[in-house]
PDB file of C-alpha atoms in Angstrom:
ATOM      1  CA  UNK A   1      30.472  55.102  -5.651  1.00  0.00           C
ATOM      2  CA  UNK A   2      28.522  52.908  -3.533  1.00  0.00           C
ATOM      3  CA  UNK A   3      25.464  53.761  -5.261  1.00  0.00           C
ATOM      4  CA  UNK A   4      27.216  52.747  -8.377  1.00  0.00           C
ATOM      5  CA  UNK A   5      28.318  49.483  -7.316  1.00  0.00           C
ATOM      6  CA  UNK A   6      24.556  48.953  -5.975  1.00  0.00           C
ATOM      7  CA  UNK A   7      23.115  49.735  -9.515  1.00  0.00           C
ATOM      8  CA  UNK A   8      25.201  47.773 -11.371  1.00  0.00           C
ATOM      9  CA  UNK A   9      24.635  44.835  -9.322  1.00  0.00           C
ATOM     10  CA  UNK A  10      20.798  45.340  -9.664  1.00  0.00           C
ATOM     11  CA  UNK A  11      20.939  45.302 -13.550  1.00  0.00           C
ATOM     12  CA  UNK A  12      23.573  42.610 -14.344  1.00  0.00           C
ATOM     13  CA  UNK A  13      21.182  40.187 -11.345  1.00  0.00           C
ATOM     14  CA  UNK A  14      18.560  41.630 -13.488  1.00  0.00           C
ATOM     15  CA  UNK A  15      19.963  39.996 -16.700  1.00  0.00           C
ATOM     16  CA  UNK A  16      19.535  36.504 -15.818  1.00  0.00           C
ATOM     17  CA  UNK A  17      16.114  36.720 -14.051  1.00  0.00           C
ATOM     18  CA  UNK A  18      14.324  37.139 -17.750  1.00  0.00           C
ATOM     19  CA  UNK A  19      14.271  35.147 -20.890  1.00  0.00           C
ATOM     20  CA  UNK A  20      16.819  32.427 -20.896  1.00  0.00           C
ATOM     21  CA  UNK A  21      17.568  34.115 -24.755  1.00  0.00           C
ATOM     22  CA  UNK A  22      18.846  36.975 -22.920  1.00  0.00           C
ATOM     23  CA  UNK A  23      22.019  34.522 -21.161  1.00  0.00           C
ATOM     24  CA  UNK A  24      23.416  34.875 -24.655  1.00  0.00           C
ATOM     25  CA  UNK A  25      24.227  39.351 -23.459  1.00  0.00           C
ATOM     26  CA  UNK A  26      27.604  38.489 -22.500  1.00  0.00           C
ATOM     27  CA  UNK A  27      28.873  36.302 -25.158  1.00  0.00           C
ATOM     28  CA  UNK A  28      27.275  39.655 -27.540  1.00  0.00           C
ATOM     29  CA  UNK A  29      29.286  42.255 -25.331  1.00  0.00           C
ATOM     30  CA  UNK A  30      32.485  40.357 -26.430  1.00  0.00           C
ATOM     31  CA  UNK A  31      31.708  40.669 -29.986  1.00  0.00           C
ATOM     32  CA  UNK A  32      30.618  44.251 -30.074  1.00  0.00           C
ATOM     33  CA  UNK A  33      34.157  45.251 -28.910  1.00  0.00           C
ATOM     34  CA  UNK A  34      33.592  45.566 -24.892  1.00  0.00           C
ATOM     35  CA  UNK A  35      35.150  41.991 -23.510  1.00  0.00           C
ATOM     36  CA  UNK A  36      36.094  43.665 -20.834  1.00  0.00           C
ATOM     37  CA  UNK A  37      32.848  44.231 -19.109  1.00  0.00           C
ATOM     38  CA  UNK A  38      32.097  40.845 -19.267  1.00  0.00           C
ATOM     39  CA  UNK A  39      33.626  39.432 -16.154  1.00  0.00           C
ATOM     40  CA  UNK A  40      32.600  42.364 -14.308  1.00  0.00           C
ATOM     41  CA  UNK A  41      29.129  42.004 -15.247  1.00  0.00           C
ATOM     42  CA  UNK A  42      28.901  38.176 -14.438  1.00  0.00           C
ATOM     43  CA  UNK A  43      30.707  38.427 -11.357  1.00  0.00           C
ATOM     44  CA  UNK A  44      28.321  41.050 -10.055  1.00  0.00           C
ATOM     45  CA  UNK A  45      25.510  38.697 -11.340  1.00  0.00           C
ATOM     46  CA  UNK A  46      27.313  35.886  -9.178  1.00  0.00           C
ATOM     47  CA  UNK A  47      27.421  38.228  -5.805  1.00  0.00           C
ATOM     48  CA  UNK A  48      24.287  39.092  -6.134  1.00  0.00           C
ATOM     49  CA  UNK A  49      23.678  35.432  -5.824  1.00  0.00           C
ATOM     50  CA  UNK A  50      21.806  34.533  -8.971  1.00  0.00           C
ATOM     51  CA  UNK A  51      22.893  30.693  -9.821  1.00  0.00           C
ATOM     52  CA  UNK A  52      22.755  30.935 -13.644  1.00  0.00           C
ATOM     53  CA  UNK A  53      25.237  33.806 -13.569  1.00  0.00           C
ATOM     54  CA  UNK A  54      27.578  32.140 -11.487  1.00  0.00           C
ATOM     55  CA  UNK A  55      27.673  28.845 -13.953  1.00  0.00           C
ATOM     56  CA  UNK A  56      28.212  30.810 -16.765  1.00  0.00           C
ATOM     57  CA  UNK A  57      31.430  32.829 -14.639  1.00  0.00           C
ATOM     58  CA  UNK A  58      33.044  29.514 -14.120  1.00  0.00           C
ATOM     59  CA  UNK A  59      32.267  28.585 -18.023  1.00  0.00           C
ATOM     60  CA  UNK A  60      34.397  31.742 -18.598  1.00  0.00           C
ATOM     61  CA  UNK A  61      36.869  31.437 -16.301  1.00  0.00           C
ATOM     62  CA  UNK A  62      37.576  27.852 -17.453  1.00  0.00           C
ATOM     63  CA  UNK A  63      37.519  28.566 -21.179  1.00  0.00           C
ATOM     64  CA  UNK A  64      40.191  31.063 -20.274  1.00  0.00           C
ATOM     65  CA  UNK A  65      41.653  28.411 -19.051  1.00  0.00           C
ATOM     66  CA  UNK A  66      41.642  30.211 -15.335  1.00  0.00           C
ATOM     67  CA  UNK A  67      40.997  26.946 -13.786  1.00  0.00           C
ATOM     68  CA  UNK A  68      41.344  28.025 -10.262  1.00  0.00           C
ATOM     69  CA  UNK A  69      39.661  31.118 -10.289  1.00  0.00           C
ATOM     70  CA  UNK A  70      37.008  29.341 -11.319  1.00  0.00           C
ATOM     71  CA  UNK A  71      37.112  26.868  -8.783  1.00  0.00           C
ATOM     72  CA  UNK A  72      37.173  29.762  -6.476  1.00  0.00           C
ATOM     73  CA  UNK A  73      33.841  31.348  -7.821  1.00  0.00           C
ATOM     74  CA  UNK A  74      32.665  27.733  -6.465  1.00  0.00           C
ATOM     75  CA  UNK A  75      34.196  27.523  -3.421  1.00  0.00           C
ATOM     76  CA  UNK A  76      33.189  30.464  -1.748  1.00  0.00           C
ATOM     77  CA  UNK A  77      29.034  29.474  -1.973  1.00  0.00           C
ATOM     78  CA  UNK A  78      29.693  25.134  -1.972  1.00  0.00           C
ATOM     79  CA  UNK A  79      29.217  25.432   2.339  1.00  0.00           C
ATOM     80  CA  UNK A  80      26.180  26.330   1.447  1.00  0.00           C
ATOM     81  CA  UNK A  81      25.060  25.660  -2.191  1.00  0.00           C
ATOM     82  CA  UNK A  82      23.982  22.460  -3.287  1.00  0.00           C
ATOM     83  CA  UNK A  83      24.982  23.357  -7.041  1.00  0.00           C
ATOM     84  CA  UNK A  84      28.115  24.415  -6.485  1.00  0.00           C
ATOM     85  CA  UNK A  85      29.297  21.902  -3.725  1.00  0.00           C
ATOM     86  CA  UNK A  86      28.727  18.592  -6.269  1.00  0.00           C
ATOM     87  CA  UNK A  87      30.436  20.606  -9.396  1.00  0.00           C
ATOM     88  CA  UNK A  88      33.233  21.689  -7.170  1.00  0.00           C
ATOM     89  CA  UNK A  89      33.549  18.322  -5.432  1.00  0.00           C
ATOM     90  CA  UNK A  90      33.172  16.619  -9.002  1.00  0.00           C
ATOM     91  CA  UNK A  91      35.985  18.697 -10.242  1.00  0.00           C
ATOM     92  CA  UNK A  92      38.215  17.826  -7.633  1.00  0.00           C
ATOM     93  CA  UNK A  93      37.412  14.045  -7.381  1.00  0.00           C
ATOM     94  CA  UNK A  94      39.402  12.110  -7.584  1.00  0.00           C
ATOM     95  CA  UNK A  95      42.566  13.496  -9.066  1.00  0.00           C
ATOM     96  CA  UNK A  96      42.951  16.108  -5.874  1.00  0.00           C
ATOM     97  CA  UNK A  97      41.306  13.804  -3.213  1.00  0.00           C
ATOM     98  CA  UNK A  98      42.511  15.644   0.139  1.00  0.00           C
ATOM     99  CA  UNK A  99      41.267  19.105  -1.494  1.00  0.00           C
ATOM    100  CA  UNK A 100      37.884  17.145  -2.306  1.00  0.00           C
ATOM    101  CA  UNK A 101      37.281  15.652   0.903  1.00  0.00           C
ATOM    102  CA  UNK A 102      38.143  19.648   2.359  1.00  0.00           C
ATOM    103  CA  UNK A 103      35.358  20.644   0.657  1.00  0.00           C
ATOM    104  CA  UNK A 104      33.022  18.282   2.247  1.00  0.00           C
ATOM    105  CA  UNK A 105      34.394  19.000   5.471  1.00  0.00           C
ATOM    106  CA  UNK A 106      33.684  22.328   5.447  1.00  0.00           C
ATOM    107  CA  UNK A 107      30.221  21.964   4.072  1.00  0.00           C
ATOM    108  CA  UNK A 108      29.246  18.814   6.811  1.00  0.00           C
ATOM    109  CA  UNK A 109      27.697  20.915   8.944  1.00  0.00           C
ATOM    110  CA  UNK A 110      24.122  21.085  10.881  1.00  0.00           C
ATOM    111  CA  UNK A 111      21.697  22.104   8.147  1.00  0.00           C
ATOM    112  CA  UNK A 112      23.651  21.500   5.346  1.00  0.00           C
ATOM    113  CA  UNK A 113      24.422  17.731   6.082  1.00  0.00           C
ATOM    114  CA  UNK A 114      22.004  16.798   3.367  1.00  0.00           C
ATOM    115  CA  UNK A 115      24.235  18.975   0.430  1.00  0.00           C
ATOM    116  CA  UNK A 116      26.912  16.242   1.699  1.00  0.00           C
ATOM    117  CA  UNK A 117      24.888  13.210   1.268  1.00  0.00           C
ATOM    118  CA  UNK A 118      23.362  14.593  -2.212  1.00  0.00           C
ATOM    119  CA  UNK A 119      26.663  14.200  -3.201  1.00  0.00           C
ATOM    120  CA  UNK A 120      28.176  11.456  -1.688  1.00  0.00           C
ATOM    121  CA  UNK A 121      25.024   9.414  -2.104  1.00  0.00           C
ATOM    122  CA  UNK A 122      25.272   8.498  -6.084  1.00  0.00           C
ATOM    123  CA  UNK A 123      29.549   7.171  -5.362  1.00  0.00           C
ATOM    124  CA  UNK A 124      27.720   4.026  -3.354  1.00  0.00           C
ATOM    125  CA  UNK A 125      25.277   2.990  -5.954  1.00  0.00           C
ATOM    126  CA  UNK A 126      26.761  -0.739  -7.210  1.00  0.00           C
ATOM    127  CA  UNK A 127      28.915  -0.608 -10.499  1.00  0.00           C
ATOM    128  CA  UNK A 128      30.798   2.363  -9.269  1.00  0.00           C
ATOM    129  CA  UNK A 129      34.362   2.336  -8.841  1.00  0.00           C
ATOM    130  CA  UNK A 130      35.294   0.563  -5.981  1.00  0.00           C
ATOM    131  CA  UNK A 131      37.884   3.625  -4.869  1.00  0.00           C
ATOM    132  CA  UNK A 132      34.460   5.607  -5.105  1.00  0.00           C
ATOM    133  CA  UNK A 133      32.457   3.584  -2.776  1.00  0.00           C
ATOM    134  CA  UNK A 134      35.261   3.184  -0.459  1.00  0.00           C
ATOM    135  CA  UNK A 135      35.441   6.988   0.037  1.00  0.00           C
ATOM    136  CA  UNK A 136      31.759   7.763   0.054  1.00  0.00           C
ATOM    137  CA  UNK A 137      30.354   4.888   2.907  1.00  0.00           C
ATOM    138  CA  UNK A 138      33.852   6.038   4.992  1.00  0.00           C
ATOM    139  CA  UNK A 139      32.320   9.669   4.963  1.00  0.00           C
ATOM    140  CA  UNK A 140      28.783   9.028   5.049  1.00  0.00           C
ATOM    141  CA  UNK A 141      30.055   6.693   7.995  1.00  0.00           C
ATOM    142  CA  UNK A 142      31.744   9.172   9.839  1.00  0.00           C
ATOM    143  CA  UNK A 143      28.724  12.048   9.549  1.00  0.00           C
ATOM    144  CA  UNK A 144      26.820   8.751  10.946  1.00  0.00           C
ATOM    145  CA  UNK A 145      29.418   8.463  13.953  1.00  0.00           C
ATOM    146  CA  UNK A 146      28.814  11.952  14.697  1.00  0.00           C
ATOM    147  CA  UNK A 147      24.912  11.295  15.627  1.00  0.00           C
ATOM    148  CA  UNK A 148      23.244  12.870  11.934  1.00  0.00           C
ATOM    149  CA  UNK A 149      20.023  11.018  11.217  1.00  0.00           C
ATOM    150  CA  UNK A 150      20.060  11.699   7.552  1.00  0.00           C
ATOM    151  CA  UNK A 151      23.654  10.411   8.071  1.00  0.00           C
ATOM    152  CA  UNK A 152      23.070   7.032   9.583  1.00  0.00           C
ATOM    153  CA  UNK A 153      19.362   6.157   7.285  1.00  0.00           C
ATOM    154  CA  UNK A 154      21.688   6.823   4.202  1.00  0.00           C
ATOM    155  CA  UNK A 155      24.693   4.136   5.064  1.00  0.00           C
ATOM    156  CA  UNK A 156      21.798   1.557   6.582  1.00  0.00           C
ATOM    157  CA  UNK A 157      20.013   1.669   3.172  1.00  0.00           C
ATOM    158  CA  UNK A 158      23.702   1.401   1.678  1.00  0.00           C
ATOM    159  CA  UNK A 159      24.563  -1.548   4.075  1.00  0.00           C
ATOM    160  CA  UNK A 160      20.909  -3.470   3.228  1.00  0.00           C
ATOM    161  CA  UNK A 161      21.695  -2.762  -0.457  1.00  0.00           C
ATOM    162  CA  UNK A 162      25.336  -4.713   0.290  1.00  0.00           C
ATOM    163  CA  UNK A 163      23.148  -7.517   2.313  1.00  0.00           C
ATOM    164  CA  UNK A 164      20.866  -8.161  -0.627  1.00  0.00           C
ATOM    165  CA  UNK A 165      23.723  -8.558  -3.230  1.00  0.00           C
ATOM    166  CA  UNK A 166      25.152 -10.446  -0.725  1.00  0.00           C
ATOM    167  CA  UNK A 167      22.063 -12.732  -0.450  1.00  0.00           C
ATOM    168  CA  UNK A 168      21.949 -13.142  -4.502  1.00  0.00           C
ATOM    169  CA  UNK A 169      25.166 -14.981  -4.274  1.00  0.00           C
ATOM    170  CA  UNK A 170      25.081 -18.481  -5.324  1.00  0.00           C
ATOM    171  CA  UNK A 171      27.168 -18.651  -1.975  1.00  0.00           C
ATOM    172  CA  UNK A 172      26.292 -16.176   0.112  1.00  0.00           C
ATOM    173  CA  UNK A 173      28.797 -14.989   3.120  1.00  0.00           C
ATOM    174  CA  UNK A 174      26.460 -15.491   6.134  1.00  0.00           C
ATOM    175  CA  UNK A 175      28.083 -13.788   8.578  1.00  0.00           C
ATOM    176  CA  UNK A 176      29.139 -10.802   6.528  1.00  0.00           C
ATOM    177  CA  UNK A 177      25.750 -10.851   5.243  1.00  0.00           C
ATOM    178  CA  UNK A 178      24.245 -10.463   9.348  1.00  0.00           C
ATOM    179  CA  UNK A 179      27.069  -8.358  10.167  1.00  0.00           C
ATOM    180  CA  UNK A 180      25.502  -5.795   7.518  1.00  0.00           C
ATOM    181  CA  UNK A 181      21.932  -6.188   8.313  1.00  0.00           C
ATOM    182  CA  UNK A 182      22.706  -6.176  12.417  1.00  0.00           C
ATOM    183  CA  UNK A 183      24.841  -2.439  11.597  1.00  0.00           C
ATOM    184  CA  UNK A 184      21.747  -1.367   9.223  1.00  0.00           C
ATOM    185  CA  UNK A 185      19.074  -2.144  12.220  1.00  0.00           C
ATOM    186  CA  UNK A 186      21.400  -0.343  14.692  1.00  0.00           C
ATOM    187  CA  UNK A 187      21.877   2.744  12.971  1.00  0.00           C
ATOM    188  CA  UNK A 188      17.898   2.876  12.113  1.00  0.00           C
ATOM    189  CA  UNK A 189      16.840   2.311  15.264  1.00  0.00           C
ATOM    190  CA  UNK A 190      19.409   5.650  16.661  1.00  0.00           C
ATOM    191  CA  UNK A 191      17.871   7.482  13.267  1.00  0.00           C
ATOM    192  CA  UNK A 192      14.445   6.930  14.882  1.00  0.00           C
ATOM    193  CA  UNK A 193      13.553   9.860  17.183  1.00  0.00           C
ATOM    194  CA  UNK A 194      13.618  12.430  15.164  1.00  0.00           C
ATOM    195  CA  UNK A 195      13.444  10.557  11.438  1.00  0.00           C
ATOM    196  CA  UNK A 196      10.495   9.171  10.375  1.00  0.00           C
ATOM    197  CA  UNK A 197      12.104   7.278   6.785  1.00  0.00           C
ATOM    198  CA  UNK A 198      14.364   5.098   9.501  1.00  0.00           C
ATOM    199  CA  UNK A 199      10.954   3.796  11.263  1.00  0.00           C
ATOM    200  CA  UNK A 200       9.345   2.953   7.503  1.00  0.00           C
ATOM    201  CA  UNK A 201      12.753   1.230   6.849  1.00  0.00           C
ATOM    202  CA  UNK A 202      12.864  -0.845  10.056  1.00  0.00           C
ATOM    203  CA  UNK A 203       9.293  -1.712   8.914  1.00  0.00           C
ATOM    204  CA  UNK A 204      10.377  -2.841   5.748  1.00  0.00           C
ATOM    205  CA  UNK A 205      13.156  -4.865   6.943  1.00  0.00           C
ATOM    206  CA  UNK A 206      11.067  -6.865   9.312  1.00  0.00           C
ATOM    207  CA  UNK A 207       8.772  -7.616   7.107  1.00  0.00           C
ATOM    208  CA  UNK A 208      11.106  -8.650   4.752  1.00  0.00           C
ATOM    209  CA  UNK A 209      12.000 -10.969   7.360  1.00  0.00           C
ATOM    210  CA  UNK A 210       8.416 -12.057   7.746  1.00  0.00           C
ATOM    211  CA  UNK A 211       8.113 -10.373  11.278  1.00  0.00           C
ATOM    212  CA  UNK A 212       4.978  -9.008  10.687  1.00  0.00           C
ATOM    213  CA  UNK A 213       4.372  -7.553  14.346  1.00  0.00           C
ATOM    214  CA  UNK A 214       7.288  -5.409  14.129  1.00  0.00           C
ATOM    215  CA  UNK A 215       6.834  -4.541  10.790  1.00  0.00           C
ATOM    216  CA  UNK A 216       3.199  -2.586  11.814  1.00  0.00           C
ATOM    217  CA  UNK A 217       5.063  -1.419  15.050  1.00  0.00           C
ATOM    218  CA  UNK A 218       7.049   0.251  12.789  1.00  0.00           C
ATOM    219  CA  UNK A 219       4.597   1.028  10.325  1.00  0.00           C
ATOM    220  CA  UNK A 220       2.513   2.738  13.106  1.00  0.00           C
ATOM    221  CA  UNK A 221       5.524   4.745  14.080  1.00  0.00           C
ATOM    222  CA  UNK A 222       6.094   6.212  10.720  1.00  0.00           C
ATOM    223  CA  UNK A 223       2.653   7.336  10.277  1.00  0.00           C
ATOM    224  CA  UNK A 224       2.370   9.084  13.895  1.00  0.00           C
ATOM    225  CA  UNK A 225       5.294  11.083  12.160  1.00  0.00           C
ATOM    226  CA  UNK A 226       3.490  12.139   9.070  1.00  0.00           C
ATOM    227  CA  UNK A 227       4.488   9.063   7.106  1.00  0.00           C
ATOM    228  CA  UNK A 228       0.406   8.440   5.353  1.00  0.00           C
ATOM    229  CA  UNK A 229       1.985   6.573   2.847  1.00  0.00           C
ATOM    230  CA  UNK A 230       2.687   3.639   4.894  1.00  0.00           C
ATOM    231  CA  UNK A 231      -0.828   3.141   5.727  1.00  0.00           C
ATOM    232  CA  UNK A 232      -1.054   0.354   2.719  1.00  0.00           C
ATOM    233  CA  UNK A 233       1.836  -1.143   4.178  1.00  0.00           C
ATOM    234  CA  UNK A 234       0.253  -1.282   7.537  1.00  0.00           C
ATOM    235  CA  UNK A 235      -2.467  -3.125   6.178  1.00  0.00           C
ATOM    236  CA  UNK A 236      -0.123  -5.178   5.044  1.00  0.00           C
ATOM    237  CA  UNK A 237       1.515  -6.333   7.699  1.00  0.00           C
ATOM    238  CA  UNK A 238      -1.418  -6.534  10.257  1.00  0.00           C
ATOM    239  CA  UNK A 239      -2.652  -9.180   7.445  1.00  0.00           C
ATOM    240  CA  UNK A 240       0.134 -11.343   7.457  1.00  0.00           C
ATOM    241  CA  UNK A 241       1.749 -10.005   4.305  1.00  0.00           C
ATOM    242  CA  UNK A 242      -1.684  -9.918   2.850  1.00  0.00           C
ATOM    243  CA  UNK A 243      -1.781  -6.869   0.169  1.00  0.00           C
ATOM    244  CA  UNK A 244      -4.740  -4.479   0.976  1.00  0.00           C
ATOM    245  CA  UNK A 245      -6.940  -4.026  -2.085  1.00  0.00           C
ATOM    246  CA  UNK A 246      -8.034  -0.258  -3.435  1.00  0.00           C
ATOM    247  CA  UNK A 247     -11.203   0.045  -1.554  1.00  0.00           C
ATOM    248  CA  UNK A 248      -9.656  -0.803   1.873  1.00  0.00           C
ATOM    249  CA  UNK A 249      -6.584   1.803   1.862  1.00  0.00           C
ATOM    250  CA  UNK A 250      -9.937   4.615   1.853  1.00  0.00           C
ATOM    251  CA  UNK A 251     -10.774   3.662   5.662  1.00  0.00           C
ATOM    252  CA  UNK A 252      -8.798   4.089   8.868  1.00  0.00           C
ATOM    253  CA  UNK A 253      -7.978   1.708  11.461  1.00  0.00           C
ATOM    254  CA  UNK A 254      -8.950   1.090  15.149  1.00  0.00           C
ATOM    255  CA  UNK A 255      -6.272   0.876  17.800  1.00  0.00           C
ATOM    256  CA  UNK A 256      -6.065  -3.181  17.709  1.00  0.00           C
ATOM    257  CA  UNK A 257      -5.803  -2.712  13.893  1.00  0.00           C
ATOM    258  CA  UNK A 258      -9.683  -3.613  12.782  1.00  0.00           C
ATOM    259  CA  UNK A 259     -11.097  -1.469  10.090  1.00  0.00           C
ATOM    260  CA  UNK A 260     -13.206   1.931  10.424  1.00  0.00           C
ATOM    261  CA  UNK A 261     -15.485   4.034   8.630  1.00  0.00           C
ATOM    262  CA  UNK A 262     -14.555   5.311   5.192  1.00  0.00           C
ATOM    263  CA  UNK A 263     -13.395   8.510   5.402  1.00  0.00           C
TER     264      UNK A 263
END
């Protein structure tokens, strides 16, 4: 029986690993007078951990109008599924909130604290619901409380993002204004041992604020991490705010910042 079981695992994962015209097999069982191998055959499709097969489960649990079964194909892979945490979550939000912000909980875990973000990341953008963005900085603050990196870079770009809309104001409000920038530098600079996007940010932000000696501190800092790309922006700031031209982002620099060899 086991064997069985094993087999017929093996051929209905097979199914969705070909031609996408083949996704149609199920949909063709119903019609030739077997529905009832359909669910079996996309459910072992599902276990076997093949994404497409579990999408088209919950399609056919929720045109059977089996709601929560279908939210239960979701929930048992969203800890650890990107997919299946935002279309769960999504689902849920925000008509059953406290079941929605379960979901997160259980998936806001070391390793999969970027799933979280994914999701809760497009709910602070401006022009969303103002319930949304509530919810979304509250939990990417409290992942940020809890000492993720990933955590703390994502609500000090959302808090900069507040400080320039703030800024654009006819009036602006000063000190809410500082209050945001002073959080965003503060959660950067605890983001910056062990992620390199919080040093390019803090580069960014000073020289934004014309502090061009930070700014290549910074600059420096994200490339010793891997960060090439910031090599322009280097330039950049060790000229004053200067743009390098083509020819000069081809050479590497000295220790005090003068110009090499090409490479």
């Amino acid at each position: 029986m086991g064997r069985q079981n094993e087999t017929f695992h093996q051929i209905s994962a097979a199914a969705f690993t070909g031609s996408p015209a083949l996704w149609s097999w199920p949909a063709k069982l119903a019609r030739a007078g077997a529905p009832e191998l359909v669910e079996p055959l996309l459910r072992a499709g599902a276990d076997s951990g093949d994404r497409q097969a579990r999408q088209r489960l919950v399609s056919f649990l929720d045109d059977q109008e089996r709601t929560h079964e279908a939210e239960a194909v979701l929930r048992a892979v969203s800890a650890t599924d990107r997919y299946a945490l935002n279309t769960l979550f999504h689902r849920l939000w925000p008509h059953r909130p406290r079941t929605a912000r379960k979901v997160l909980t259980e998936a806001a875990r070391p390793g999969h604290i970027l799933h979280v973000l994914a999701v809760l990341r497009p709910l602070t953008y401006g022009g969303r619901l103002p319930r949304d963005r509530r919810f979304a900085i509250t939990a990417i603050r409290v992942l940020a409380r809890l000492g993720y990196e990933p955590a703390q870079v994502q609500l000090a770009r959302t808090l900069l993002a507040e400080a320039d809309e703030l800024e654009r104001e006819k009036t602006p409000h000063h000190a809410i204004l500082a209050r945001r920038r002073d959080e965003a530098h503060r959660l950067l600079r605890q983001a910056t041992p062990g992620h390199r996007e919080a040093r390019s940010l803090l580069g960014r932000v000073a020289e934004q604020e014309d502090n061009y000696a930070e700014a290549a501190y910074w600059y420096r800092q994200a490339i010793d991490a891997g960060d090439y790309e910031m090599f322009p922006s280097l330039l950049q700031a060790l000229r004053q705010g200067t743009p390098p031209n083509d020819g000069e982002v081809l050479y590497g620099l000295d220790a005090d910042g003068s110009l090499l060899s090409a490479w």
